[in-house]
mmCIF file of C-alpha atoms in Angstrom:
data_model
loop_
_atom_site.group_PDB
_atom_site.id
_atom_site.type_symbol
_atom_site.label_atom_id
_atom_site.label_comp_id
_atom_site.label_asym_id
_atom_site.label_seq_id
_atom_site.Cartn_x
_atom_site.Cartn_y
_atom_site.Cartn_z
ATOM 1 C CA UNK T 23 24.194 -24.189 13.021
ATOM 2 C CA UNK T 24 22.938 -23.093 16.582
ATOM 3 C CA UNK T 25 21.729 -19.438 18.108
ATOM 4 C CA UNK T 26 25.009 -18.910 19.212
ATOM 5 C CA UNK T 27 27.154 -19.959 16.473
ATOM 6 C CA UNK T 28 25.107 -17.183 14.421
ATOM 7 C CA UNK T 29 24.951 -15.060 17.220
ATOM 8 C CA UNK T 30 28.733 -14.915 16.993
ATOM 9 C CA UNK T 31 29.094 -14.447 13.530
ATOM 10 C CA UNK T 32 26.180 -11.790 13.190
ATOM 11 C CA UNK T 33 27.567 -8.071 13.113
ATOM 12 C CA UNK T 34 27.025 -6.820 16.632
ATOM 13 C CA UNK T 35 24.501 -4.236 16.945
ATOM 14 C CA UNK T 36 25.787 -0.471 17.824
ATOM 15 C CA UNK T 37 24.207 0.058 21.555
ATOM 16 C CA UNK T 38 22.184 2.942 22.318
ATOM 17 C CA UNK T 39 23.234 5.908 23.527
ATOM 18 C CA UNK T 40 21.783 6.965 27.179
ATOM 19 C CA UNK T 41 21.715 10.299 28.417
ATOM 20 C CA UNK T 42 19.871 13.588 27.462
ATOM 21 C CA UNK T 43 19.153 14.197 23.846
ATOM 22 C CA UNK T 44 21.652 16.507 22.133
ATOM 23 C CA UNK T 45 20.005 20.112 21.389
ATOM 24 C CA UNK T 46 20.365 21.721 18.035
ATOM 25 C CA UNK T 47 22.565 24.528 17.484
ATOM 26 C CA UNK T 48 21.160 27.744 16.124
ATOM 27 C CA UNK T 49 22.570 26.796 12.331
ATOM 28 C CA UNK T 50 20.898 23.196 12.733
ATOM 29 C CA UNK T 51 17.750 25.232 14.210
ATOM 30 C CA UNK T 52 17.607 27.320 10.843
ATOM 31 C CA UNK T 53 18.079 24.748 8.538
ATOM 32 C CA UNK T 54 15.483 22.442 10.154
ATOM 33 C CA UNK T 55 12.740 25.491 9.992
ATOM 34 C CA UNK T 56 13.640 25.945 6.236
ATOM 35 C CA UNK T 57 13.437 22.468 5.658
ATOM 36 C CA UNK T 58 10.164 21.803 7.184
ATOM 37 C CA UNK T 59 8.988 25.156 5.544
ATOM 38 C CA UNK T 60 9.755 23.890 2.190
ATOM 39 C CA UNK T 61 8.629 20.547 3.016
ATOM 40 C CA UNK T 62 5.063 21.768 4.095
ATOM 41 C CA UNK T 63 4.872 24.033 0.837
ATOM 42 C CA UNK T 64 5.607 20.971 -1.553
ATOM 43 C CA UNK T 65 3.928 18.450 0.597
ATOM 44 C CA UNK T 66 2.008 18.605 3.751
ATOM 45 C CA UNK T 67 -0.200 21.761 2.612
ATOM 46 C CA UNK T 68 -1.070 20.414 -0.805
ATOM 47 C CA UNK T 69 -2.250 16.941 0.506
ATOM 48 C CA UNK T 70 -4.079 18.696 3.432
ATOM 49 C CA UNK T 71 -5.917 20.946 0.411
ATOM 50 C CA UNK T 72 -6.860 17.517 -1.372
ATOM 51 C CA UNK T 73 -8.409 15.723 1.718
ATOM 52 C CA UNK T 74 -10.393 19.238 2.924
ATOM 53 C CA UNK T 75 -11.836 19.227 -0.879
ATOM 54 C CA UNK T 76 -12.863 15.566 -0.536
ATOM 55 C CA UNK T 77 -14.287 16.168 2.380
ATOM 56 C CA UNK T 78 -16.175 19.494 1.857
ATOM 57 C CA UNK T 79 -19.038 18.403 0.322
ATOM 58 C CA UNK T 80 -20.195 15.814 3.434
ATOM 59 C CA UNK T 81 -19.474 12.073 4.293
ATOM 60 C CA UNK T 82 -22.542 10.960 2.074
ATOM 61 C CA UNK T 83 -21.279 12.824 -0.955
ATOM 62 C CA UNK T 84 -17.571 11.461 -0.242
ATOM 63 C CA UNK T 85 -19.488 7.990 0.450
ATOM 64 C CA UNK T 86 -20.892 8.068 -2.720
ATOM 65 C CA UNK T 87 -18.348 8.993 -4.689
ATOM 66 C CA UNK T 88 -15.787 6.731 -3.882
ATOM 67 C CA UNK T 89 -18.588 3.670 -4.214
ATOM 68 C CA UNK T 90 -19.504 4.423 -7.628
ATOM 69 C CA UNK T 91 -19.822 1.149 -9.583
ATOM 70 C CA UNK T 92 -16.701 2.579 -12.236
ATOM 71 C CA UNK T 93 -14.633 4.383 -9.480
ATOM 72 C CA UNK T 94 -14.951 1.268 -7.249
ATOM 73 C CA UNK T 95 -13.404 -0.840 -9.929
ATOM 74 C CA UNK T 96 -10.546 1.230 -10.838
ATOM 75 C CA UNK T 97 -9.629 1.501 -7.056
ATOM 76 C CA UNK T 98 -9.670 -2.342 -7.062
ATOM 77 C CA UNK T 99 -7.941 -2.555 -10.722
ATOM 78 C CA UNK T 100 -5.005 -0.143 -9.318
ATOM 79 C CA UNK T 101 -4.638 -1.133 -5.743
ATOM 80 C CA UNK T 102 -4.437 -5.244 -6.562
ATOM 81 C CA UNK T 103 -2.004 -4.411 -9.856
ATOM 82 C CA UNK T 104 0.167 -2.664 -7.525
ATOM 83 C CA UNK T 105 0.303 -4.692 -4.861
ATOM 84 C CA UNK T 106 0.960 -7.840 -6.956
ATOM 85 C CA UNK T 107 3.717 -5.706 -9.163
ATOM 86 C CA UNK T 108 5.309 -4.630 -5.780
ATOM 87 C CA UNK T 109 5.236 -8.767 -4.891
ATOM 88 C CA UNK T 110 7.292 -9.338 -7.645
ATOM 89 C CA UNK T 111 9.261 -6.607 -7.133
ATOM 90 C CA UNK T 112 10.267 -7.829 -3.934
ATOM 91 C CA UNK T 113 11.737 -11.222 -5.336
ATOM 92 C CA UNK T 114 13.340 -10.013 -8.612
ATOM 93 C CA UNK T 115 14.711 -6.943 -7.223
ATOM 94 C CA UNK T 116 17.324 -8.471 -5.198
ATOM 95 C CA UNK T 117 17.893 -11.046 -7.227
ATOM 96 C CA UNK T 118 19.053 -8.348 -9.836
ATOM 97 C CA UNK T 119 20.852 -6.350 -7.115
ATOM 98 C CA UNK T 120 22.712 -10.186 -6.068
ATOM 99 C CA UNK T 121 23.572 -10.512 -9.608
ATOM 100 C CA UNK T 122 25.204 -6.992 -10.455
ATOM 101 C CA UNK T 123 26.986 -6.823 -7.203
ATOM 102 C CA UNK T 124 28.179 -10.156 -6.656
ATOM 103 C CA UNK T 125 28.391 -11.850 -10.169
ATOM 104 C CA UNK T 126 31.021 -10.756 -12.998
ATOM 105 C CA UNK T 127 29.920 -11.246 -16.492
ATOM 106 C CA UNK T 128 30.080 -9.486 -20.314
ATOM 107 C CA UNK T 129 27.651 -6.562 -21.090
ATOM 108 C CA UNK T 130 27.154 -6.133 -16.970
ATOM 109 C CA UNK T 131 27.606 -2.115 -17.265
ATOM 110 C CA UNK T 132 25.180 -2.132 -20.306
ATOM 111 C CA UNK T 133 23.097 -4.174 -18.260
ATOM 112 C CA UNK T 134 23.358 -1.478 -14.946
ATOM 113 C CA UNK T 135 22.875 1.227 -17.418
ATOM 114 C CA UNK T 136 19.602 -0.383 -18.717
ATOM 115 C CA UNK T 137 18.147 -0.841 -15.331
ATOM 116 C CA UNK T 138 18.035 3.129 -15.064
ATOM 117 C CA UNK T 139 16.002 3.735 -17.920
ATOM 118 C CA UNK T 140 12.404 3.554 -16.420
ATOM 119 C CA UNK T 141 13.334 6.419 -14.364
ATOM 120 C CA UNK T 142 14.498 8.986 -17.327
ATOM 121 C CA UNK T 143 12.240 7.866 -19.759
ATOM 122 C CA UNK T 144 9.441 10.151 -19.994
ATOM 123 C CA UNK T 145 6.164 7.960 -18.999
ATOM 124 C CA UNK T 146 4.135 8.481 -22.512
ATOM 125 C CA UNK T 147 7.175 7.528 -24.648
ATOM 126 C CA UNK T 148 7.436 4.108 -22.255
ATOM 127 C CA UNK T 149 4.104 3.772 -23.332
ATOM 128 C CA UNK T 150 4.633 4.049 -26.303
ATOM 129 C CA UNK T 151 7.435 1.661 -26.542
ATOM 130 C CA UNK T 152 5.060 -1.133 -24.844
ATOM 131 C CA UNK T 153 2.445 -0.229 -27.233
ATOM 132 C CA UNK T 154 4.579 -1.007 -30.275
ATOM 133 C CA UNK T 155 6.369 -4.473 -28.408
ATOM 134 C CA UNK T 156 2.702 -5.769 -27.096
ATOM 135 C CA UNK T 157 -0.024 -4.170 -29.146
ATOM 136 C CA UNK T 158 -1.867 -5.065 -31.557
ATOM 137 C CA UNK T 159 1.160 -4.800 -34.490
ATOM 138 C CA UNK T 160 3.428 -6.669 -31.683
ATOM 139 C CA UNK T 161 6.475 -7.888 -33.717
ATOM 140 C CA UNK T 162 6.627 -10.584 -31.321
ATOM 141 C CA UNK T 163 2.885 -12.152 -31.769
ATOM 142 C CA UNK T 164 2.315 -10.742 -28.051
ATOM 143 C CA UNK T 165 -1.085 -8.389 -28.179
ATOM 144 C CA UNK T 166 -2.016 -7.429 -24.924
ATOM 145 C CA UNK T 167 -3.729 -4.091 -25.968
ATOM 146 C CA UNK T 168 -6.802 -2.794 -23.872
ATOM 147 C CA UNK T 169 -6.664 -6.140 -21.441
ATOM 148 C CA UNK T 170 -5.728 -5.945 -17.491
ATOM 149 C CA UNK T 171 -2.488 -7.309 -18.498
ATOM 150 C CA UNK T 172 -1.617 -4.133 -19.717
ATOM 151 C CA UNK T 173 -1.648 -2.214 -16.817
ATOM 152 C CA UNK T 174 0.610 -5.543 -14.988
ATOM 153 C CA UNK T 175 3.221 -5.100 -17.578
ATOM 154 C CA UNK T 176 2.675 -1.015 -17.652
ATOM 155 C CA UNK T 177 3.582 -1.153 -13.737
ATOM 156 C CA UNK T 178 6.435 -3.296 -13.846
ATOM 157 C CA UNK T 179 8.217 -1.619 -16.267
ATOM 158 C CA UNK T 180 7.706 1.661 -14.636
ATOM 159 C CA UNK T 181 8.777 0.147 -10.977
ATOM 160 C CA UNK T 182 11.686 -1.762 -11.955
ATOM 161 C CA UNK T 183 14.527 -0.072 -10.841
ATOM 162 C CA UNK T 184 13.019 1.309 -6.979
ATOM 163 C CA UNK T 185 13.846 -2.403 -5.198
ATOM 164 C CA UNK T 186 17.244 -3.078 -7.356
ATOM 165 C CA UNK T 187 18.884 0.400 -6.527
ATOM 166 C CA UNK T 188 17.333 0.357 -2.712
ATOM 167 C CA UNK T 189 19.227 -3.233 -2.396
ATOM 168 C CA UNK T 190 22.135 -3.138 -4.355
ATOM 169 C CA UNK T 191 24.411 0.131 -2.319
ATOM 170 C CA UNK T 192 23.378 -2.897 0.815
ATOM 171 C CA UNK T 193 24.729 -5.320 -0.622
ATOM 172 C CA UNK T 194 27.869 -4.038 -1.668
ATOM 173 C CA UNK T 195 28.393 -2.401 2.123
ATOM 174 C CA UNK T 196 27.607 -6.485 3.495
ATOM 175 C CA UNK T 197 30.733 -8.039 5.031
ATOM 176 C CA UNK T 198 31.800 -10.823 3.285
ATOM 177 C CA UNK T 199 33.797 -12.404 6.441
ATOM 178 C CA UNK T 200 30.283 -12.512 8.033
ATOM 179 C CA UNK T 201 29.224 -14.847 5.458
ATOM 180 C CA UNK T 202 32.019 -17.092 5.626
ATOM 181 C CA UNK T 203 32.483 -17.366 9.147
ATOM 182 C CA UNK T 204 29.057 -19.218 8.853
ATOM 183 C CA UNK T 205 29.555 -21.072 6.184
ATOM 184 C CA UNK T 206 32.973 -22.237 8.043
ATOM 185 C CA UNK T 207 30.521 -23.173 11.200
ATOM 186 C CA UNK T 208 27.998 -25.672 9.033
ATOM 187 C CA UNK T 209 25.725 -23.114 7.997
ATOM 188 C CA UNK T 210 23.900 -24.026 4.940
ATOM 189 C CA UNK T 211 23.402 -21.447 2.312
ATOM 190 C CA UNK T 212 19.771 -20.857 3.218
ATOM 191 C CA UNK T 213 20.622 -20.617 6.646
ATOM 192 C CA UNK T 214 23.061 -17.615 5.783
ATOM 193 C CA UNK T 215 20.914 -15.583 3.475
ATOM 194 C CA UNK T 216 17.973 -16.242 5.704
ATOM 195 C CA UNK T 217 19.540 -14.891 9.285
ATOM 196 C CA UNK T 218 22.229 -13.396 8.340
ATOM 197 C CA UNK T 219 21.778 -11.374 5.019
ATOM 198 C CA UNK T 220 18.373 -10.731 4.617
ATOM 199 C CA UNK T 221 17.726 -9.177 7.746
ATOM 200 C CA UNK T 222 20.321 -6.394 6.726
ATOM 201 C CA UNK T 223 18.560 -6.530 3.513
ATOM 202 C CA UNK T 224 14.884 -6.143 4.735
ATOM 203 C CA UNK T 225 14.645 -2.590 5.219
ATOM 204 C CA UNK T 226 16.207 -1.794 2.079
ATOM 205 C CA UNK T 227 13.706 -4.369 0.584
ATOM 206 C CA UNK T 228 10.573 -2.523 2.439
ATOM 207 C CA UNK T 229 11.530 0.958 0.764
ATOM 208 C CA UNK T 230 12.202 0.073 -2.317
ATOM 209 C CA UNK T 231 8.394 -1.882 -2.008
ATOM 210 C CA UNK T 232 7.150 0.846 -0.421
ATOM 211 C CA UNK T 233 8.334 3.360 -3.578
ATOM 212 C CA UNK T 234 7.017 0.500 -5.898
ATOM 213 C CA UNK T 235 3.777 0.719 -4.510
ATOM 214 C CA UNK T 236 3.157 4.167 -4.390
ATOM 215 C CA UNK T 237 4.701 4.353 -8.375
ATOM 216 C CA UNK T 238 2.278 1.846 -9.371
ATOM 217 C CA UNK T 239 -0.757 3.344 -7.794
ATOM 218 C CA UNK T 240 -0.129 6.984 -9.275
ATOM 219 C CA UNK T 241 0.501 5.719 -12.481
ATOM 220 C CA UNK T 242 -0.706 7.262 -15.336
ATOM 221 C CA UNK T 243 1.245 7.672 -18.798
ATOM 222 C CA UNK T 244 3.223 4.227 -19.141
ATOM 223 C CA UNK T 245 -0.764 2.548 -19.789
ATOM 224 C CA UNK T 246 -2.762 5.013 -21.204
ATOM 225 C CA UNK T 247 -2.129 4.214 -25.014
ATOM 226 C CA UNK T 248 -1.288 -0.206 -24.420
ATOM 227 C CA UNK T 249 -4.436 -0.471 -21.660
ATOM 228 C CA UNK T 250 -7.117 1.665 -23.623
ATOM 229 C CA UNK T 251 -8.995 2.864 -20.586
ATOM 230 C CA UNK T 252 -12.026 1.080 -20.799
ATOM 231 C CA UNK T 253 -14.376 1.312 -17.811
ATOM 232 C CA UNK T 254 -14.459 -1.845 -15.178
ATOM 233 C CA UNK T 255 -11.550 -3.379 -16.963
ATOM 234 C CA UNK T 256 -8.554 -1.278 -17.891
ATOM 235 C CA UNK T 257 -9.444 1.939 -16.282
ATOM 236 C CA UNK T 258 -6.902 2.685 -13.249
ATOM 237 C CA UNK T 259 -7.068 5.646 -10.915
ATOM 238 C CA UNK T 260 -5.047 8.132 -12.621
ATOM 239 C CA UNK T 261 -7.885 7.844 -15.320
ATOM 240 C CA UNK T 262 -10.240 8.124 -13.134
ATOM 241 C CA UNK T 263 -9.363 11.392 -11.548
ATOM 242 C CA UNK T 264 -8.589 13.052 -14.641
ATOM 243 C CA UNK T 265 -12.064 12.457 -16.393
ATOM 244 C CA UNK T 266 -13.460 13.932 -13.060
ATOM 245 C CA UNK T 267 -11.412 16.718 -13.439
ATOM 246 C CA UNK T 268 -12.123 17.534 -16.921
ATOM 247 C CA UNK T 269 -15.828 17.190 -16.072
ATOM 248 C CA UNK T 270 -15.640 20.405 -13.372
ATOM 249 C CA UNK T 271 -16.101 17.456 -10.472
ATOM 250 C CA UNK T 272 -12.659 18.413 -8.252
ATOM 251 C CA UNK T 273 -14.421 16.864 -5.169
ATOM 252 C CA UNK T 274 -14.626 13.427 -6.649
ATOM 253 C CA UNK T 275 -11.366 13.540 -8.199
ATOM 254 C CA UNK T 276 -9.992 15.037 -4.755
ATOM 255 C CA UNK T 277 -12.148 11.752 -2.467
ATOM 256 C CA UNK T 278 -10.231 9.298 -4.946
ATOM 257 C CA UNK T 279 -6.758 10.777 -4.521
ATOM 258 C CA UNK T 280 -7.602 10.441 -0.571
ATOM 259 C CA UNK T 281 -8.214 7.250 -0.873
ATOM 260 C CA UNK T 282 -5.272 6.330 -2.592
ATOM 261 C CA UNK T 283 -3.250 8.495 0.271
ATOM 262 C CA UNK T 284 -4.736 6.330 2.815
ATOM 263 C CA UNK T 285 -4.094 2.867 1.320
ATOM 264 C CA UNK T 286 -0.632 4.143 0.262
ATOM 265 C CA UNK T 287 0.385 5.442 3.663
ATOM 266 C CA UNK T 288 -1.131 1.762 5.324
ATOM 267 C CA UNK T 289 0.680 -0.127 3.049
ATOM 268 C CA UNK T 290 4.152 2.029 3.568
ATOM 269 C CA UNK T 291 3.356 1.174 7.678
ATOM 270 C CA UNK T 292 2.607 -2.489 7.249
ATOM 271 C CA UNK T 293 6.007 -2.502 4.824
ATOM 272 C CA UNK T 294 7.865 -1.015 8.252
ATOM 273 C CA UNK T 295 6.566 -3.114 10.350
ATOM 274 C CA UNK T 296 7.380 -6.540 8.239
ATOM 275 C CA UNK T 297 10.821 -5.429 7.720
ATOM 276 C CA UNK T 298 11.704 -4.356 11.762
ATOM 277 C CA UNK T 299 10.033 -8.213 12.558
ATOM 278 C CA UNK T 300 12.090 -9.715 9.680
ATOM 279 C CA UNK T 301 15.146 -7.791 10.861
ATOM 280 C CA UNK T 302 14.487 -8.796 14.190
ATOM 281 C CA UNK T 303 14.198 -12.564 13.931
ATOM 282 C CA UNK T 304 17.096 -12.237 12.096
#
C-alpha cells in the first residue's frame, strides 16, 4: 500500500484556526480563577511545601539522604517495577480494550465489570486478597511472599484498568470505513493497525502509561502484607517515606517524595513526546 493510498484513507486532520486568540468572557474569567485557586490549594502549594522541606536543610543533607545505601535501593526497586509494569501495561491494555470493544463473547459484561475492580477496592484489602492467592498458604502452590515479585504482581494488579479504560472510549469512536478502505487498497493488517489505528491510539496509550506509572510508583497498601518490606529487596518508596516519617525525619521523607516528582513528571514528558512522534509518523 503506498503514502498516498493511506494518505487517502487516513481521517483528514482538522486545520488550524488563524487569527487572534478568542478572549474569555467575564463568566469563563471567574471560573478559570476558581479553578486554578482550587487547583493550587490541592496541588501546586502542597508539592511546592514538599520540595522547600527537602530542600531546607542544604544540597549535602538532600545529597545524602537520597544516596543512602537502603533509600537508594528502594528508589531503584520502585522506579524499575514501575516502569516494567507500565511496559506491560502498554501491550495488554489495548489488547483488552480490542477485545471488549470489538469482540462479542459470553460473560463479556462480567468481564468489563471485573476490569473496574482495582480502582474501588480499597488498596489493603487487594493486598490482602494477593496475600491469600500467592503467599505462603497459596491454594494454588504459588508463594511469592516477601520476594521482588511481589511488588511486580502488587503493581499490576493495582494499574490494570488506567491503559484499558484510556483506550477503549478510542476505540469505540475509530471509524470502521477507515479500516476497510485500506484493507480494500492491499493493506495488510499490520499495515492498518500500524498507520492507521495506532496513531489515533497513541495518545490514549501515553496517558493511560503515564497514570500507570505514577500508580505504581506511589504505591503503598496493595504490597505491604504479600512483599514484607524487607530492606534492599522488597522495600519500595512508600515504605520508605513512612518509616522516615514515623522516625520525626520529614526532610528525608520530603527529598524522597521529590525525587519521585521529578522522575514521575520526566517520564509523563518522554510519554508525550513518544506518542506526538508515533502519531506523527502515522
Amino acid at each position: 500500500m503506498t503514502s498516498t493510498e493511506i494518505a487517502a484513507v487516513r481521517p483528514a486532520r482538522t486545520p488550524r484556526r488563524s487569527g487572534p486568540r478568542s478572549t474569555l468572557t467575564r463568566s469563563s474569567g471567574l471560573g478559570l480563577g476558581i479553578a486554578m485557586i482550587w487547583f493550587s490549594a490541592l496541588v501546586l502549594i502542597p508539592l511546592m511545601a514538599v520540595v522547600v522541606t527537602a530542600i531546607d536543610g542544604g544540597w549535602d543533607v538532600f545529597w545524602s539522604t537520597i544516596t543512602n545505601g537502603q533509600t537508594a535501593a528502594a528508589i531503584r526497586l520502585t522506579v524499575f517495577t514501575a516502569l516494567g509494569v507500565t511496559a506491560v501495561n502498554v501491550v495488554m491494555g489495548p489488547l483488552i480494550a480490542w477485545v471488549l470493544v470489538r469482540d462479542r463473547f459470553w460473560g463479556k459484561s462480567v468481564l468489563e465489570v471485573m476490569i473496574d475492580i482495582p480502582f474501588a477496592l480499597p488498596t489493603i484489602v487487594a493486598g490482602l486478597v494477593l496475600l491469600s492467592l500467592y503467599g505462603t498458604d497459596s491454594p494454588i502452590g504459588v508463594d511469592i511472599a516477601n520476594q521482588r515479585p511481589a511488588v511486580f504482581l502488587a503493581f499490576l494488579f493495582v494499574t490494570l484498568p488506567f491503559v484499558v479504560r484510556m483506550v477503549q472510549p478510542v476505540l469505540e469512536e475509530l471509524d470502521r470505513d477507515v479500516e476497510e478502505a485500506a484493507a480494500s487498497l492491499g493493506a495488510s493488517r499490520v499495515t492498518t493497525f500500524r498507520r492507521i489505528i495506532l496513531p489515533s491510539l497513541a495518545p490514549a496509550i501515553a496517558a493511560g502509561a503515564a497514570l500507570s506509572f505514577a500508580r505504581g510508583v506511589s504505591e503503598y497498601g496493595s504490597l505491604v502484607l504479600l512483599s514484607g518490606n524487607l530492606p534492599f529487596k522488597t522495600e519500595v518508596t512508600s515504605v520508605r517515606i513512612l518509616s522516615s516519617i514515623e522516625n520525626d525525619n520529614v526532610a528525608a521523607a520530603a527529598a524522597v517524595a521529590t525525587v519521585l516528582l521529578v522522575i514521575s513528571l520526566t517520564v509523563i514528558v518522554l510519554l508525550d513526546v513518544i506518542q506526538r512522534r508515533v502519531a506523527a509518523r502515522g
